[in-house]
Coordinates of C-alpha atoms and ligand atoms in Angstrom, one line a residue:
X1 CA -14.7 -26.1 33.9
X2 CA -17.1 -23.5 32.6
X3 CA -16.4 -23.6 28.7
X4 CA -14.8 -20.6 27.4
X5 CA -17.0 -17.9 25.2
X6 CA -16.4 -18.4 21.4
X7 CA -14.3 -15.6 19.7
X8 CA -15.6 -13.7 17.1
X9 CA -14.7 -11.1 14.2
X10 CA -13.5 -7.9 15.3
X11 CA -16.2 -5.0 15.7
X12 CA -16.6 -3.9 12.0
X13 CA -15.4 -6.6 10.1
X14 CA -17.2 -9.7 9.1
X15 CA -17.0 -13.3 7.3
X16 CA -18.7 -13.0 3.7
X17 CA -20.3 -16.6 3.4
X18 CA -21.6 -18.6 0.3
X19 CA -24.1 -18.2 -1.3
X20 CA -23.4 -14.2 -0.8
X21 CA -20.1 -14.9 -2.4
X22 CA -20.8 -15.9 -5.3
X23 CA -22.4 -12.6 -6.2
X24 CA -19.2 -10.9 -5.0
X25 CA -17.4 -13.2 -7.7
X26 CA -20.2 -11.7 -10.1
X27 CA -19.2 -8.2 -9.4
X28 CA -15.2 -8.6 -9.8
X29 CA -15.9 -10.7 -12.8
X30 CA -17.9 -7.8 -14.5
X31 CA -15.4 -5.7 -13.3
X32 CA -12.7 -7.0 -14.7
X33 CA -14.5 -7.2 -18.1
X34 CA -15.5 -3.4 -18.4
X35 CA -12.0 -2.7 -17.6
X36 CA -10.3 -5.1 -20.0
X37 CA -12.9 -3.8 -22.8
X38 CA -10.9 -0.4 -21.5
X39 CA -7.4 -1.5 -21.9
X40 CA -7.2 -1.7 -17.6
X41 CA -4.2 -3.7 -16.5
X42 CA -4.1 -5.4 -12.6
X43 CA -1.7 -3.6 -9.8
X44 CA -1.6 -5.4 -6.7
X45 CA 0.2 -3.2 -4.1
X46 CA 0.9 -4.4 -0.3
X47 CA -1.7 -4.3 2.0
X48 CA 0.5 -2.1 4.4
X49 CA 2.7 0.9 4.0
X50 CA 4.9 3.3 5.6
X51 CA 2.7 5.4 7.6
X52 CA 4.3 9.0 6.0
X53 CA 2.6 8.0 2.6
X54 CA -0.8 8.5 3.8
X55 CA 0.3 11.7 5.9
X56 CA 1.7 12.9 2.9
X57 CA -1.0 11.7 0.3
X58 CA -4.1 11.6 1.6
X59 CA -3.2 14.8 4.3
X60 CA -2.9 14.9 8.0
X61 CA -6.1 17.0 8.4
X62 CA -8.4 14.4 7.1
X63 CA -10.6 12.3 8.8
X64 CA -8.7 9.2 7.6
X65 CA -5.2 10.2 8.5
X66 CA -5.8 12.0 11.7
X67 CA -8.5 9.6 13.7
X68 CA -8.8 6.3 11.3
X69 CA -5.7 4.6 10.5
X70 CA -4.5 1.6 11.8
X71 CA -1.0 2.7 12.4
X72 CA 1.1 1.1 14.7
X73 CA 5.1 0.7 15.4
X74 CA 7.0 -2.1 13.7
X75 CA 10.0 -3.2 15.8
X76 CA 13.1 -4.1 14.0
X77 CA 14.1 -7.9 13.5
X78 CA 17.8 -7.2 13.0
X79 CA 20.6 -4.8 13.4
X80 CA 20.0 -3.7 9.8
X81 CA 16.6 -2.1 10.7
X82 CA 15.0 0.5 11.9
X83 CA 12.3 0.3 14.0
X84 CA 9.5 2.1 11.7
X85 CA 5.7 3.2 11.7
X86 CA 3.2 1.2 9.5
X87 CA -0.3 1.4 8.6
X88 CA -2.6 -0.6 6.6
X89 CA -4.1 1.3 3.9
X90 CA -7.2 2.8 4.7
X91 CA -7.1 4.0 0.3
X92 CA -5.0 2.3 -2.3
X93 CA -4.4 5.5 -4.6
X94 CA -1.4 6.4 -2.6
X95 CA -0.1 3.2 -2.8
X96 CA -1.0 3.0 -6.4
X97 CA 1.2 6.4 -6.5
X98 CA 3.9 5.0 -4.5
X99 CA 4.4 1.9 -7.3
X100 CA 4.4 4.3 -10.1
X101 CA 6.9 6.5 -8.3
X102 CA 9.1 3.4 -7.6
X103 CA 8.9 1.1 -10.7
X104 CA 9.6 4.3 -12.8
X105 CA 6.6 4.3 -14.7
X106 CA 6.6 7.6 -15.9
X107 CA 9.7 6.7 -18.2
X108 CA 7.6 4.0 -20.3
X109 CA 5.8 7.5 -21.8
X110 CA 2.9 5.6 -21.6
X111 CA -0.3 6.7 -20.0
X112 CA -0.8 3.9 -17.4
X113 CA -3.9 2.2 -16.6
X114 CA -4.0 0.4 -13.3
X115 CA -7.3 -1.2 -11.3
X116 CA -7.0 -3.0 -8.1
X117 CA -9.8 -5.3 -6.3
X118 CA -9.1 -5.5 -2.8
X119 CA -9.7 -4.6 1.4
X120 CA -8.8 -1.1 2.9
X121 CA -8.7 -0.7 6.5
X122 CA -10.4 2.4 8.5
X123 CA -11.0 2.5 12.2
X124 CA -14.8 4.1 11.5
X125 CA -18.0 3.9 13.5
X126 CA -19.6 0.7 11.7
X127 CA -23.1 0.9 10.8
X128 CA -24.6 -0.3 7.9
X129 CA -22.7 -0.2 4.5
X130 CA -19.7 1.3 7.0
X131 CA -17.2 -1.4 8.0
X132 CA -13.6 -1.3 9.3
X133 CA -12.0 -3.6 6.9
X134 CA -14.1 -3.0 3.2
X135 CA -13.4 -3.7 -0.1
X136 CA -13.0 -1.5 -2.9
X137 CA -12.7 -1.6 -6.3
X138 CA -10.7 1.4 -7.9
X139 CA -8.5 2.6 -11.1
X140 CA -6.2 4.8 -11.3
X141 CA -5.2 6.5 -14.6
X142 CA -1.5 8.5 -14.7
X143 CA 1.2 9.3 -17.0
X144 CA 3.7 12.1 -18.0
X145 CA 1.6 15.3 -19.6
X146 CA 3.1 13.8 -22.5
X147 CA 0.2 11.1 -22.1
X148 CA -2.4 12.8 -22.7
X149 CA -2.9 12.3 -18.6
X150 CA -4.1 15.2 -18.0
X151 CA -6.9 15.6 -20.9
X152 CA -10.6 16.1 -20.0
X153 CA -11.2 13.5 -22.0
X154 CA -9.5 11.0 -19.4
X155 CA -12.3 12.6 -17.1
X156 CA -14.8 11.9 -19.4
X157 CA -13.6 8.6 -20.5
X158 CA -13.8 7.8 -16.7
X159 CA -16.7 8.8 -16.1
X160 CA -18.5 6.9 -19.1
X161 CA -16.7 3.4 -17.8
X162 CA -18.2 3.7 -14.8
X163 CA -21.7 4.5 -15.9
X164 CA -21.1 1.3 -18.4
X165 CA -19.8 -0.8 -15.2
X166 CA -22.8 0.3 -12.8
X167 CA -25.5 -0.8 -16.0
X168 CA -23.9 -3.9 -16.5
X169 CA -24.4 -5.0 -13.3
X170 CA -27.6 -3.7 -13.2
X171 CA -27.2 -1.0 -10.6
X172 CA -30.4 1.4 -11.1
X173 CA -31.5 5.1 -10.3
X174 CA -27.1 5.9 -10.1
X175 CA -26.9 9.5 -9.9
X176 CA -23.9 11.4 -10.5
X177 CA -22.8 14.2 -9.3
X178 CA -19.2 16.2 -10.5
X179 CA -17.3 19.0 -9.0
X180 CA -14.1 21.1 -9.9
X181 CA -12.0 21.7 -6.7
X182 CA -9.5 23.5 -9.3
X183 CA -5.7 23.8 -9.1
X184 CA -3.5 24.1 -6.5
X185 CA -3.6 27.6 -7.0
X186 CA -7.3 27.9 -7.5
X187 CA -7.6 26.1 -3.8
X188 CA -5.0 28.4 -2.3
X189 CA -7.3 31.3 -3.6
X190 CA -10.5 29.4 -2.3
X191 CA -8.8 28.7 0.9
X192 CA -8.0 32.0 2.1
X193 CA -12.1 33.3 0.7
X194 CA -13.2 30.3 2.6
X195 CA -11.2 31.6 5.4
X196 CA -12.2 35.2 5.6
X197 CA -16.2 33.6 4.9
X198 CA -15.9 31.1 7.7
X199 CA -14.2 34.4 10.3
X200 CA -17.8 35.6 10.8
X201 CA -19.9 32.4 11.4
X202 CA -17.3 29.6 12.6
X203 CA -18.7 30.3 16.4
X204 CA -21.9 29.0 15.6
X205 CA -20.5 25.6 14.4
X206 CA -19.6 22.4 15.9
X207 CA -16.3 22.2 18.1
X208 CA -15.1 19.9 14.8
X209 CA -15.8 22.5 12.1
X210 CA -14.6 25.4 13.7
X211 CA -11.3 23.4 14.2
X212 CA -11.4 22.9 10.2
X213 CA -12.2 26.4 9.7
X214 CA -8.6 26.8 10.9
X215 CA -6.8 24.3 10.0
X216 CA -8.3 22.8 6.7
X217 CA -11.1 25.0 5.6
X218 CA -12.2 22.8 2.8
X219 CA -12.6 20.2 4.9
X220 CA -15.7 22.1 6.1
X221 CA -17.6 21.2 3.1
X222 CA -17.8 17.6 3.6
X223 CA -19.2 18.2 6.9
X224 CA -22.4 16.0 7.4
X225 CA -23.5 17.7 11.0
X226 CA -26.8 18.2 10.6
X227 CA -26.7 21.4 12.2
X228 CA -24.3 23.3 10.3
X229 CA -25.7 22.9 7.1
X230 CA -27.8 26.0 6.3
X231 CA -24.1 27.7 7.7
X232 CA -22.2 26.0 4.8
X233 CA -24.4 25.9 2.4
X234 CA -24.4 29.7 2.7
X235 CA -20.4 29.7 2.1
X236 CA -18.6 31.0 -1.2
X237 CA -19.0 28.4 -3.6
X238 CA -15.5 27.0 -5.1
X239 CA -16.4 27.8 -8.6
X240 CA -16.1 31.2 -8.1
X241 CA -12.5 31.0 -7.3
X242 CA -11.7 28.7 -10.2
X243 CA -9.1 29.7 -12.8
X244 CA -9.5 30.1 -16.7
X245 CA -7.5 26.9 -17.2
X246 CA -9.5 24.7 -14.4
X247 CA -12.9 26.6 -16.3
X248 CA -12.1 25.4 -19.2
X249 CA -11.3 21.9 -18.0
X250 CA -14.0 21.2 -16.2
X251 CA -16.5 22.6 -19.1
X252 CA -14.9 20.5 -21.5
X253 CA -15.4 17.4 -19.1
X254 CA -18.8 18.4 -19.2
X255 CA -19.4 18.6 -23.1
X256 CA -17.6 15.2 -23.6
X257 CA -20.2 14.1 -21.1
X258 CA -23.2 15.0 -22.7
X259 CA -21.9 14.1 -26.2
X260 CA -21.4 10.4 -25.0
X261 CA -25.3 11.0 -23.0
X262 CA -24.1 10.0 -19.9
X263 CA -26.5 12.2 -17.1
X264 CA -24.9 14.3 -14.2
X265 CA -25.6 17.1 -11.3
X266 CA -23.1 19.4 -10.7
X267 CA -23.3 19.7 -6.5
X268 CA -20.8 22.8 -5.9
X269 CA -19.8 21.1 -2.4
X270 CA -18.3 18.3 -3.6
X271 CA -14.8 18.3 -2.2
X272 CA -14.1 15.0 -1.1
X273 CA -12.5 13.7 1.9
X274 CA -8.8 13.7 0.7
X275 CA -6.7 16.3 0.1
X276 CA -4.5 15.1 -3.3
X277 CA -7.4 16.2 -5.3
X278 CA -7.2 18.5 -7.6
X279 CA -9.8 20.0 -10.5
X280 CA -12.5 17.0 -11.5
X281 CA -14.1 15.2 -8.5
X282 CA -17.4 12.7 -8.8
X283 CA -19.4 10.5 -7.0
X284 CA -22.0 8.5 -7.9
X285 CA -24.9 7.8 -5.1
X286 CA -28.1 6.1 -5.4
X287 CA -31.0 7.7 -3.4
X288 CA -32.1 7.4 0.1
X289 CA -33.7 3.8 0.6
X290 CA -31.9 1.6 -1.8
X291 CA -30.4 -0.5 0.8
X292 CA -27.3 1.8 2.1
X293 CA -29.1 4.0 4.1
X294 CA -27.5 7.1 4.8
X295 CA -24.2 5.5 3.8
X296 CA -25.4 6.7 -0.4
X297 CA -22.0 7.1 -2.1
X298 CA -21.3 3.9 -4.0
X299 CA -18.3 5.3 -4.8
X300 CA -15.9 8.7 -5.3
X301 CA -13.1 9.4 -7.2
X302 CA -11.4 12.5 -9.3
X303 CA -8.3 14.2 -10.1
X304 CA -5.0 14.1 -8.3
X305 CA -2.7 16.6 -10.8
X306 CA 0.0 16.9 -8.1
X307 CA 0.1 13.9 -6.3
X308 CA 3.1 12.2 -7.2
X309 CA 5.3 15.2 -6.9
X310 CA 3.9 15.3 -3.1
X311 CA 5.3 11.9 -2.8
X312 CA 8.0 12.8 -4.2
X313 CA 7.9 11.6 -7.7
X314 CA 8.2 12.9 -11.2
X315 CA 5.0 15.2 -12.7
X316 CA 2.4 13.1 -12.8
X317 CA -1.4 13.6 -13.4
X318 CA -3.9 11.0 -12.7
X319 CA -7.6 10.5 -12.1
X320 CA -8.9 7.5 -10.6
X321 CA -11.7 5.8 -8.4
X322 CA -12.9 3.8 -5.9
X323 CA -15.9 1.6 -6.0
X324 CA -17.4 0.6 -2.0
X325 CA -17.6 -3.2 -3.0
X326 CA -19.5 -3.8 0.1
X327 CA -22.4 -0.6 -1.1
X328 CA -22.8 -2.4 -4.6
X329 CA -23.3 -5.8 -2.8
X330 CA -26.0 -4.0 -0.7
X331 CA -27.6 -1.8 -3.1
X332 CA -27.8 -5.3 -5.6
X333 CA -29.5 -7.3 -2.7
X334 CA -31.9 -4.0 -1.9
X335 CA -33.3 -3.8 -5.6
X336 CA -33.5 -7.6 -5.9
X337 CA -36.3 -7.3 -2.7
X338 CA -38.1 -4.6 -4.2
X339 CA -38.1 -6.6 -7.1
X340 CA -39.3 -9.6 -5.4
X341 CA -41.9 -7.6 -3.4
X342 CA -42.8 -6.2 -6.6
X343 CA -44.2 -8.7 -8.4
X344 CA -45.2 -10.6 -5.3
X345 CA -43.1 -13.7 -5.5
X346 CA -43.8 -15.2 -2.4
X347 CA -40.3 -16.7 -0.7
X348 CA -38.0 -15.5 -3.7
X349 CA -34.7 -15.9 -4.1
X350 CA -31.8 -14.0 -2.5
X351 CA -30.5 -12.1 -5.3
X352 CA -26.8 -14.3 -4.2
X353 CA -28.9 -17.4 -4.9
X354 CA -29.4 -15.8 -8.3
X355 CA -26.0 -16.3 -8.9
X356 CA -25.3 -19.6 -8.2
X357 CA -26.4 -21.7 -10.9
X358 CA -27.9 -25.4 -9.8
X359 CA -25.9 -28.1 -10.2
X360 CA -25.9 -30.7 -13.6
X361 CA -26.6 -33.6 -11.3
X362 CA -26.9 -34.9 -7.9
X363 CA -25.8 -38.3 -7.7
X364 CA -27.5 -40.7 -4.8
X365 CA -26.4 -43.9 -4.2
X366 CA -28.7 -46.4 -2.8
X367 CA -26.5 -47.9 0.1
X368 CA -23.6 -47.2 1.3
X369 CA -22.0 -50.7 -0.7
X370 CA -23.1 -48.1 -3.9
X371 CA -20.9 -45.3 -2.4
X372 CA -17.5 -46.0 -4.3
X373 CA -19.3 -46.6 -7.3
X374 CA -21.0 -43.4 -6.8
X375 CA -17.3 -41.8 -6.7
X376 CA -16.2 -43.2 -10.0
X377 CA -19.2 -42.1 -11.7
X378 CA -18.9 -38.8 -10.6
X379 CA -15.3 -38.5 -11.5
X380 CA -16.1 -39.5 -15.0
X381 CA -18.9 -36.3 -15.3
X382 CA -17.0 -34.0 -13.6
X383 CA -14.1 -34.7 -16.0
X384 CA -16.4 -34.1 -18.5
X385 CA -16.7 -30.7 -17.4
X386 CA -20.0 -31.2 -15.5
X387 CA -21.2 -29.8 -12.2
X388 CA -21.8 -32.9 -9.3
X389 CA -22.4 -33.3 -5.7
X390 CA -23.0 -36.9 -4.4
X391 CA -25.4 -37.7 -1.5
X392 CA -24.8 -40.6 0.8
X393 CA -25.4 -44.2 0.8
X394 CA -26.8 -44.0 4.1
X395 CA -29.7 -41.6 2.8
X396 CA -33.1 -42.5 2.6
X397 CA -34.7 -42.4 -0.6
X398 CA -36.8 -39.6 0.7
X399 CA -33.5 -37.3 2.1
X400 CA -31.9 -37.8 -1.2
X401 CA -34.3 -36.3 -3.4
X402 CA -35.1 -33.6 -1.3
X403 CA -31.2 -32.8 -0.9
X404 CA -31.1 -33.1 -4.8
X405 CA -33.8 -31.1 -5.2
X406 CA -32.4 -27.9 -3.7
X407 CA -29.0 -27.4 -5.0
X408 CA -29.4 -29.9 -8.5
X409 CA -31.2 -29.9 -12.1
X410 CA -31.3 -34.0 -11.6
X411 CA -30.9 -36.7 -9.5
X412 CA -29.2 -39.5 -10.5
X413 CA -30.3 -42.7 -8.6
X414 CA -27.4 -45.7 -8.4
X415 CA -29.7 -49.0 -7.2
X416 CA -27.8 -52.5 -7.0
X417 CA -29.9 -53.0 -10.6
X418 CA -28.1 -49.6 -11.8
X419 CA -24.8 -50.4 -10.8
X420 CA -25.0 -54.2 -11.6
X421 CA -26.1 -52.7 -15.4
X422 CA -23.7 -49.9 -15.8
X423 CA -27.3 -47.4 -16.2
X424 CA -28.3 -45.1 -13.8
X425 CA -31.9 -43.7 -12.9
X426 CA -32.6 -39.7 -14.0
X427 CA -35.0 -37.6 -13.0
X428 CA -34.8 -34.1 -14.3
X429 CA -36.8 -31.6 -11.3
X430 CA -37.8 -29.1 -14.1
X431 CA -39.7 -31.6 -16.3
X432 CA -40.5 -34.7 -13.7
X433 CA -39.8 -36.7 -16.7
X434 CA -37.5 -39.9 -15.0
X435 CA -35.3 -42.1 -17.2
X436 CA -33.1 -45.3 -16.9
X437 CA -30.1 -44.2 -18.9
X438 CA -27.0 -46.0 -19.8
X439 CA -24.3 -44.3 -18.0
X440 CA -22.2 -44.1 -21.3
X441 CA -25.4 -41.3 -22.4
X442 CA -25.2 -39.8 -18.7
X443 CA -22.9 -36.5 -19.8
X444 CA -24.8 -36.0 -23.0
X445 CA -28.1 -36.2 -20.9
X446 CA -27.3 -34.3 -17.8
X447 CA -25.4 -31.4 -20.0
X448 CA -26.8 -27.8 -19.2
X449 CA -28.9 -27.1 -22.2
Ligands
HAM501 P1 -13.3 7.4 -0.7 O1 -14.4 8.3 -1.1 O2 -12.6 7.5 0.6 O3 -12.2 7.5 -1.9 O4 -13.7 5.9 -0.8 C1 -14.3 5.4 -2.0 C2 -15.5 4.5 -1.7 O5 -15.2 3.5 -0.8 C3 -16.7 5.2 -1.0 O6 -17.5 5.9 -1.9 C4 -17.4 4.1 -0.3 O7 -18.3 3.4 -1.3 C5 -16.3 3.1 0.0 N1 -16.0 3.2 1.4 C6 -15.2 4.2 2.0 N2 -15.1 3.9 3.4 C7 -15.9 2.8 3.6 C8 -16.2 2.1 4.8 N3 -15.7 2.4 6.0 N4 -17.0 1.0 4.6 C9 -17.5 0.6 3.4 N5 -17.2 1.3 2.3 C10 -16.4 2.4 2.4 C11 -11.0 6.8 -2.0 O8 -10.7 5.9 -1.2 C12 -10.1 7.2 -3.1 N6 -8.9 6.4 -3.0 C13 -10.8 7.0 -4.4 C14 -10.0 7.5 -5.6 C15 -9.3 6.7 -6.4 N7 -9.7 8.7 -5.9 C16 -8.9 8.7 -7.0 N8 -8.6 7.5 -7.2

């Protein structure tokens, strides 16, 4: 019988393996200590939700909502239900929305502070630094007016936290670049310029912007056909159409920007894909041949002044991000090649290697009689909070030291001799210095200076 073909991961997904983990770890751990140094707390919301949230938040003319979802119809289990549409989330800021909206946390008076670390789901076209299941890692800042949620210095504030977060993990050559997309008002007025401006040239576009020009002229902004570009970038800019009150924000966004020195362009097109923003919008990018291609925003984020009332909720302002976890892991690896090309290191490390340390000690028994032996002794130094992997008894001297050698600081040999007189054999790589050791001195010796 002709053997079946093995199954793999669906078409834009993929397994994320040691040793590349370990630098994912690094990221979330960094992560999570920028935003505790800001006073962040964790929000874990579901990975699914009714469908009508992201119709409703992110808007049924965007890319995501109207060709990238993953919606589907959930039958009912019991009389008591209702057969229902679900989607997983493609964006957690609805979601994020949705929990504030539902655990009433608007009546704490308290601005709230909530980041997330997890995958979001959109049916793209993968390519590289493009998946279909991606993780992101986002905040989300809201409260009552009361709150101060709707400051510029919240922008600001923002802004500065992630400019610490990209240096800490030594992201380089970040650039970024803020917007105003103004009120609701301000975008009504914008709309219908945008509209009348778009009336004389639409026919020259592509069949997908002149659909936008009518139903979401905005969204003809964010348009990356090649084609169209001299077209749009000819369009009434939205600043022009901005109100005193989003002015005024925005500028003072600006100032608190340059009085904390953190660097930005101001790129008039920047509207974002989603439609909940309002005023502030941002992304930070990192130039053409770092690693993600043409895939260059590392992550975006802004203001979203009236999204909880669309969701039905109390008045709510907010501002919030979202970093593309899977575009920091490639633009990390991508610097630590040029790095390693750089100064010529032949066969250097991959930057994941980087972030797994070696292990204390590698214990190889001589024999497999020496195995249990082997056991105990580890269990005594991992106890004492060392790091241990034990060979085989069955390995060849030879095997053993080149096994140690690759993932350990020593060896530690267990002979009949060794065993017999409770020592052990050490040999520390870095030094090629070799010791016979009591194995009462063994955590004192093998302890990560
Ligand atoms: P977004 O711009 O759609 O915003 O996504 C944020 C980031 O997620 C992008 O800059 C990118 O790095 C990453 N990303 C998006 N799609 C993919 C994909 N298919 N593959 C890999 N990475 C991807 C939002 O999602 C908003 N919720 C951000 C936000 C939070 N705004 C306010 N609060």
């Amino acid at each position: 019988m002709p053997s079946p073909n093995p199954l793999k991961a669906v078409r834009g997904t993929r397994d994320l393996l040691p040793p590349e983990t370990a630098l994912w770890n690094h990221i979330e751990q960094t992560a999570r200590a920028v935003f505790a140094r800001y006073g962040f707390g964790e929000i874990r919301t579901p990975i699914f939700e009714v469908t009508e949230l992201f119709a409703r938040g992110v808007g049924e003319e965007t890319d995501i909502v109207s060709k990238e979802m993953y919606t589907w119809e959930d039958r009912a289990r019991a009389q008591s239900e209702k057969p229902q549409s679900l989607t997983l989330r493609p964006e957690n800021t609805a979601g994020v929305v949705r929990a504030y909206i539902e655990h009433k946390l608007g009546e704490t008076g308290q601005l709230q502070k909530l980041f997330y670390i997890g995958p979001q789901f959109r049916r793209e076209r993968p390519q590289r630094g493009r998946y279909r299941q991606f993780w992101q890692i986002g905040v989300e800042v809201l409260g009552p007016p009361s709150s101060g949620s709707e400051s510029p210095l919240r922008d600001a504030e923002l802004l500065e936290m992630l400019a610490t977060l990209l240096d800490a993990l030594g992201v380089r050559n970040w650039q970024l670049q803020v917007n105003s997309v103004g009120s609701s008002e301000d975008r009504k007025r914008y709309d219908a310029v945008l509209r009348q401006a778009l009336a004389g040239v639409k026919d020259r576009m592509c069949p997908d912007n002149q659909r936008r020009a009518e139903t979401n002229p905005l969204r003809v902004l964010d348009s990356k056909e090649p084609a169209d570009q001299a077209l749009i970038d000819a369009l009434p800019k939205i600043a022009d159409s901005l109100g005193e009150d989003s002015r005024a924000h925005f500028a003072a966004v600006l100032a608190a920007l340059d009085a904390c020195g953190v660097r930005y362009t101001i790129n008039p097109r920047l509207v974002r894909g989603l439609d909940y923003y309002t005023r502030t919008t941002f992304e930070f990018t990192i130039p053409d041949g770092s690693g993600l291609g043409t895939q260059n925003a590392l992550l975006g984020g802004g203001r979203y002044d009236g999204l909880s009332e669309m969701l039905g909720g109390p008045r709510a302002p907010g501002i919030g991000f979202a970093i593309g976890e899977d575009r920091l892991v490639l633009t990390l690896q991508a610097q630590a090649e040029a790095d390693a090309k750089a100064t010529e290191e032949s066969g250097a490390p991959h930057l994941a290697e980087m972030w797994v340390p070696k292990l204390d000690a590698y214990i190889a028994p001589m024999g497999v009689e020496r195995n249990a032996a082997a056991l105990a002794l580890a269990r005594e130094l991992r106890r004492a909070g060392l790091s241990v992997e034990i060979g085989d008894g069955s390995f060849r001297l030879k095997k053993s030291f080149e096994a140690a050698d690759r993932v350990a600081r020593h060896i530690v040999i267990l002979g009949e001799d060794e065993v017999a007189t409770s020592t052990a054999t050490v040999k520390a790589f870095a030094t090629g210095e070799q010791i016979k050791a009591p194995q009462a001195d063994l955590v004192q010796l093998l302890r990560h200076r």
